[in-house]
Each structure stands twice: as C-alpha cells, then as structure tokens.
Short mmCIF file of C-alpha atoms in Angstrom, two decimals:
data_model
loop_
_atom_site.label_atom_id
_atom_site.label_comp_id
_atom_site.label_asym_id
_atom_site.label_seq_id
_atom_site.Cartn_x
_atom_site.Cartn_y
_atom_site.Cartn_z
CA ARG A 5 35.30 42.72 57.71
CA ASP A 6 38.98 42.03 58.16
CA PRO A 7 41.42 40.94 56.22
CA ASP A 8 41.17 37.01 58.13
CA GLY A 9 37.76 37.24 57.82
CA ARG A 10 36.72 37.23 61.93
CA VAL A 11 35.71 40.30 63.01
CA TYR A 12 32.21 42.21 60.84
CA ILE A 13 32.12 45.88 60.48
CA ASN A 14 27.95 46.31 59.97
CA GLN A 15 28.65 49.29 56.89
CA GLU A 16 25.32 51.24 57.46
CA THR A 17 25.75 51.51 61.28
CA GLY A 18 29.48 51.27 62.19
CA GLU A 19 28.74 48.09 64.54
CA ILE A 20 30.72 45.25 64.88
CA PHE A 21 30.53 41.70 64.90
CA HIS A 22 33.55 38.48 66.07
CA SER A 23 32.42 35.91 64.21
CA VAL A 24 30.71 32.78 65.90
CA THR A 25 33.82 30.13 65.30
CA ARG A 26 36.48 33.40 66.78
CA ILE A 27 34.10 33.03 69.77
CA LEU A 28 34.06 29.58 70.28
CA GLY A 29 38.26 29.82 69.69
CA THR A 30 38.96 32.29 72.47
CA THR A 31 36.88 30.32 74.92
CA ALA A 32 36.92 27.01 74.93
CA PRO A 33 38.91 26.21 78.32
CA GLU A 34 42.47 26.53 78.65
CA ALA A 35 43.70 22.98 78.18
CA GLN A 36 42.33 22.77 74.55
CA GLN A 37 43.42 25.70 73.94
CA LYS A 38 46.80 24.86 74.70
CA ARG A 39 47.32 21.92 72.68
CA LEU A 40 46.15 23.35 69.77
CA GLU A 41 48.90 26.09 70.49
CA ASN A 42 51.48 22.53 71.31
CA TRP A 43 50.30 21.21 68.13
CA LEU A 44 50.78 24.53 65.98
CA ALA A 45 54.84 24.37 67.22
CA ARG A 46 55.58 20.63 65.46
CA PRO A 47 56.90 21.02 62.39
CA GLY A 48 54.95 20.56 59.57
CA SER A 49 51.49 21.18 61.67
CA HIS A 50 50.35 24.14 59.54
CA GLU A 51 50.76 22.03 56.16
CA THR A 52 48.30 19.23 57.68
CA ARG A 53 46.07 21.92 58.52
CA ASP A 54 46.16 23.86 55.64
CA ALA A 55 45.32 20.26 54.34
CA ALA A 56 42.65 19.11 55.99
CA ALA A 57 41.29 23.01 55.58
CA LYS A 58 41.23 22.40 51.60
CA ARG A 59 39.75 18.83 52.07
CA GLY A 60 36.57 20.35 54.16
CA THR A 61 36.44 23.38 52.15
CA GLY A 62 35.98 21.35 48.69
CA ALA A 63 32.77 18.90 50.02
CA HIS A 64 31.49 22.11 51.63
CA ASN A 65 31.32 23.31 48.37
CA HIS A 66 30.29 20.41 46.69
CA MET A 67 27.14 20.30 49.10
CA GLU A 68 27.17 24.85 48.76
CA PHE A 69 26.58 23.64 44.66
CA CYS A 70 24.06 20.11 44.88
CA LEU A 71 21.50 22.70 47.20
CA LYS A 72 21.72 25.17 45.89
CA LEU A 73 20.60 24.01 42.27
CA GLY A 74 18.68 21.94 43.73
CA GLN A 75 16.12 24.11 45.56
CA ARG A 76 16.61 26.41 42.64
CA LEU A 77 14.97 23.63 40.31
CA ALA A 78 12.57 21.92 43.06
CA ARG A 79 11.42 25.71 42.76
CA SER A 80 10.79 26.07 39.45
CA THR A 81 9.15 22.89 38.59
CA ALA A 82 7.28 23.60 41.89
CA ASN A 83 5.95 26.44 40.86
CA LYS A 84 4.94 25.90 36.87
CA LYS A 85 2.60 22.63 38.79
CA GLY A 86 0.98 25.49 42.00
CA LEU A 87 2.80 23.15 44.15
CA TRP A 88 4.84 25.57 45.91
CA LYS A 89 3.02 26.30 49.53
CA LYS A 90 3.42 28.79 51.93
CA GLY A 91 3.48 26.88 55.80
CA GLU A 92 2.37 28.59 58.92
CA ASP A 93 6.46 28.95 59.67
CA GLY A 94 6.55 31.81 57.08
CA LEU A 95 8.34 28.86 54.79
CA TYR A 96 7.72 27.41 51.40
CA ARG A 97 7.33 24.01 50.38
CA CYS A 98 6.49 21.89 47.63
CA PRO A 99 6.22 18.19 47.49
CA THR A 100 9.35 16.19 49.40
CA LYS A 101 9.66 14.07 45.68
CA ILE A 102 9.64 17.27 44.13
CA THR A 103 12.77 18.02 46.55
CA GLN A 104 14.56 14.65 45.66
CA TRP A 105 14.07 14.27 42.01
CA ALA A 106 15.26 17.77 41.93
CA MET A 107 18.43 16.65 44.40
CA GLU A 108 19.32 13.86 42.39
CA LYS A 109 19.42 16.33 38.64
CA ALA A 110 21.40 18.14 40.95
CA VAL A 111 23.98 15.36 41.82
CA ALA A 112 24.10 14.50 38.53
CA GLY A 113 24.75 17.88 37.03
CA ALA A 114 27.19 19.07 40.12
CA PRO A 115 31.39 19.12 38.84
CA ARG A 116 34.02 17.00 39.90
CA VAL A 117 35.24 16.94 43.49
CA PRO A 118 38.73 16.69 44.15
CA TRP A 119 40.35 13.55 44.99
CA ALA A 120 41.90 14.56 48.23
CA SER A 121 37.37 15.70 49.06
CA SER A 122 35.49 12.83 48.04
CA GLY A 123 34.82 11.03 50.15
CA TYR A 124 33.95 13.12 52.82
CA ALA A 125 31.59 14.51 50.44
CA ARG A 126 29.71 11.87 48.96
CA GLY A 127 28.92 10.96 53.06
CA LEU A 128 27.68 13.97 53.39
CA ARG A 129 25.89 14.53 49.71
CA GLY A 130 24.69 10.58 50.67
CA TRP A 131 23.17 11.97 53.72
CA ALA A 132 21.36 14.71 52.54
CA MET A 133 19.61 12.63 49.58
CA ASP A 134 18.39 10.85 52.75
CA HIS A 135 17.31 13.30 54.76
CA ILE A 136 16.52 16.01 52.96
CA THR A 137 12.81 16.57 52.38
CA ALA A 138 12.66 20.42 51.50
CA ILE A 139 15.47 22.65 51.43
CA HIS A 140 14.87 26.39 52.55
CA SER A 141 18.60 28.51 52.53
CA VAL A 142 21.96 27.70 52.10
CA GLU A 143 24.93 29.26 52.99
CA PHE A 144 22.45 31.89 55.27
CA SER A 145 24.51 34.68 57.40
CA GLY A 146 23.88 37.22 59.66
CA HIS A 147 24.23 38.43 63.21
CA HIS A 148 23.02 38.91 66.63
CA PRO A 149 23.52 41.62 69.13
CA CYS A 150 25.47 39.67 70.76
CA GLY A 151 28.25 40.69 69.08
CA ALA A 152 28.17 37.44 66.87
CA ALA A 153 28.15 36.58 63.35
CA GLY A 154 28.49 33.64 61.26
CA ALA A 155 26.92 31.35 58.19
CA CYS A 156 25.16 28.87 58.38
CA ASP A 157 25.41 25.46 56.08
CA LEU A 158 22.25 24.91 55.37
CA LEU A 159 18.34 25.13 56.96
CA ALA A 160 15.49 22.19 55.70
CA ASP A 161 13.39 20.14 56.60
CA LEU A 162 14.54 16.33 57.67
CA GLY A 163 12.17 13.36 56.89
CA GLY A 164 8.82 15.94 55.85
CA LYS A 165 9.46 18.08 59.61
CA GLY A 166 11.54 21.32 59.78
CA PRO A 167 13.12 23.52 59.45
CA TYR A 168 16.34 22.06 60.70
CA LEU A 169 20.09 24.23 61.37
CA ILE A 170 21.98 21.90 59.26
CA ASP A 171 25.97 21.96 59.98
CA TRP A 172 28.60 20.54 57.89
CA LYS A 173 31.50 19.26 58.89
CA THR A 174 34.21 17.01 57.92
CA THR A 175 37.27 15.18 60.02
CA GLY A 176 40.45 12.55 59.22
CA LYS A 177 40.24 11.24 62.56
CA SER A 178 38.75 8.11 63.74
CA LEU A 179 35.48 9.06 65.90
CA HIS A 180 36.91 8.22 69.47
CA SER A 181 36.23 10.16 72.66
CA SER A 182 38.13 13.02 71.97
CA MET A 183 35.14 14.34 69.55
CA ASP A 184 33.06 15.14 72.45
CA GLU A 185 35.59 17.76 72.68
CA GLN A 186 34.81 18.58 69.46
CA LEU A 187 31.20 17.96 69.17
CA HIS A 188 30.76 20.04 72.53
CA ASN A 189 31.34 23.50 70.41
CA TYR A 190 30.06 21.97 67.46
CA ARG A 191 26.91 21.96 69.48
CA HIS A 192 27.24 25.65 71.18
CA GLN A 193 28.22 26.56 67.60
CA THR A 194 24.21 25.24 66.28
CA GLY A 195 23.14 27.33 69.17
CA ALA A 196 24.84 30.87 67.77
CA TYR A 197 23.00 29.57 64.00
CA SER A 198 19.42 29.25 66.16
CA LEU A 199 20.48 32.52 67.66
CA ILE A 200 21.17 34.95 64.07
CA LEU A 201 18.00 32.41 62.24
CA LYS A 202 15.84 34.61 65.41
CA HIS A 203 17.44 37.93 65.46
CA MET A 204 17.72 38.23 61.38
CA THR A 205 13.97 36.17 60.19
CA GLY A 206 12.19 35.62 63.46
CA ILE A 207 11.94 31.74 62.82
CA GLN A 208 13.05 29.48 65.79
CA ALA A 209 14.45 26.65 64.62
CA ILE A 210 12.75 23.27 66.10
CA GLY A 211 16.47 21.55 66.15
CA GLY A 212 19.58 20.86 64.78
CA ALA A 213 22.04 18.68 63.50
CA VAL A 214 25.92 18.62 63.30
CA VAL A 215 26.97 16.06 60.79
CA VAL A 216 30.47 14.60 60.51
CA ALA A 217 32.08 13.36 57.39
CA ARG A 218 34.39 10.40 57.39
CA ARG A 219 37.30 9.19 54.38
CA SER A 220 35.26 7.07 54.68
CA GLY A 221 31.89 5.43 55.38
CA GLU A 222 28.75 7.10 56.48
CA PRO A 223 28.79 10.10 58.58
CA VAL A 224 28.42 10.71 62.17
CA THR A 225 25.55 12.41 62.74
CA THR A 226 24.24 14.63 66.27
CA LEU A 227 20.33 15.62 66.34
CA LEU A 228 19.23 18.54 68.62
CA ASN A 229 15.63 19.11 69.40
CA GLN A 230 14.69 22.70 70.52
CA GLU A 231 14.64 21.91 74.00
CA ASP A 232 18.39 21.19 73.05
CA LEU A 233 18.97 24.11 70.92
CA ILE A 234 17.69 26.57 72.99
CA GLU A 235 19.35 25.38 75.84
CA GLN A 236 22.35 25.57 73.04
CA GLU A 237 21.58 29.40 72.76
CA GLY A 238 21.75 30.04 75.93
CA LEU A 239 25.46 28.84 76.68
CA PHE A 240 27.23 30.31 73.31
CA LEU A 241 25.37 33.60 74.98
CA GLU A 242 27.59 33.16 78.31
CA ARG A 243 30.46 32.35 75.72
CA ALA A 244 29.78 35.45 73.86
CA GLU A 245 29.89 37.57 77.03
CA GLN A 246 33.10 35.80 78.04
CA HIS A 247 34.38 36.32 74.56
CA PHE A 248 34.35 40.24 75.34
CA ASP A 249 34.74 40.44 78.60
CA GLN A 250 38.13 38.94 78.18
CA LEU A 251 39.15 41.71 75.28
CA GLN A 252 38.02 44.53 77.80
CA ALA A 253 39.95 43.48 80.03
CA GLN A 254 43.11 43.43 77.56
CA ARG A 255 42.45 46.47 76.60
CA ASP A 256 42.41 48.37 80.65
CA LEU A 257 45.82 46.28 81.13
CA ILE A 258 47.29 48.24 77.88
CA SER A 259 45.45 51.23 79.28
CA ASP A 260 46.53 50.64 82.23
CA SER A 261 50.47 50.29 81.57
#
C-alpha cells in the first residue's frame, strides 16, 4: 500500500490495485476536475476539505461501531436461541426483532460522537434503525481483476430483503441539482463494490443504497435495484479501463521524451 492509501499491492501475487475512489477521480469529467482544481486553489480550501473529511470520518466511525457491535450481539443471541439460520444465498440471518434489539443496545453503548459529526451520525443512525433488518458485513474490503480495490461500508438486508450494498456519505451542502454530479459518481462506486463482492464471494447483491447524511434532517437516499446495480458495474468497468489507459499513455509519453 502506498503512503496516501490509493494503490494496493497483493503481497502474495504482486498484483497492483488502484482504489475505487482514485479511479473515479481520474476519470471524472474534465469540467468537474477543473472546478475541483480551482476550488483547491482558493485560500483556506484545504482546511475546509480537511474539516469536512474529519466530520465524515466521525460519522462513519460511529456507524461502524454500532453496526459491528449490533452484529455481534445479534449473532450471539440468535445462536443461544438456535435462531441463527443460513439462507439460500449462503448468508446467515436471525429474526428481525433480534437485529433491531441488538442495534438498540449497540447505539446505547456507543461512545459520544464529536460535536462536528453529531448531526450526520444522528441521521445515519436513524436511517439504519428504520431500515436495516440483518447485518452481514461491516467495512468489507476486496479487489477485482479490473485493477480496482476498495472497502464498502455495509452489506445488509433492508426491510427484510437483501443483501444490499450500503454506502454512507456526508455533505455540508444543501442537496440541490449540483448533487446529481456527485450521485453519478456514487452510483458507479456502488457498482464497483458489487463487482468486488461478486469476485471475492460469488454473491450478487440485490441492490444498493447511497445514503447521504446532512448536518440536520433526514439523509437523502438513492436506491438501486439489481438491474441498476449491474448497469453501474458495467459503467465502472469502463472507467477503470479508461483510468489504466490514461496511465499507460502517460508512461508512453515519458518514455518517448
């Protein structure tokens, strides 16, 4: 793994993988990349970006704690009662009421969230309590032969159906038409995680959810059904190919100079 965490090396095979977010960044539309470049050139922009990243990390860490503890409590309780059952998709589940009870216990025992992250964490937590009925994997990571590697926030059932790939996001901005550009990237990112999940486990998720938390109020959720998810897989593969083609073109240019 390189210092900035965007290139990964398989120590056993020597294969090199680039992060999903790096691939999405280098293949974003030129106008979008230019806007980001211009914004970063403004005084104070790096501090603003770092503060936003810190807020997002605080909310993500809170959700990771609650979900991992909730998963352990649900599994332990269900096992004791003989209610931990394997489904046809190979994933284990317990009754929804046990998962909901476990989530409530986990939330009650969670460390205090930093003030700057508290509104975002509250929104994500409320969404999870309202929709999640089974927790399969929290912060699972992997890679895909297209050259991408990454970690998805959550694999879970929603409303008694699943599994769904779930990605937490935070934004300090109002959600208006400019968010479409970001949601476009988020959908492709979910497609990348679907590819990774299938490659590593053979499991095809039935859908995805991009949950964007705000400083206050309920998160805004974009749901993908299985057809949408498979379409996003293909679109991400196109971007991964573009990313590595661009890298090769840069290398060729350097070697020719």
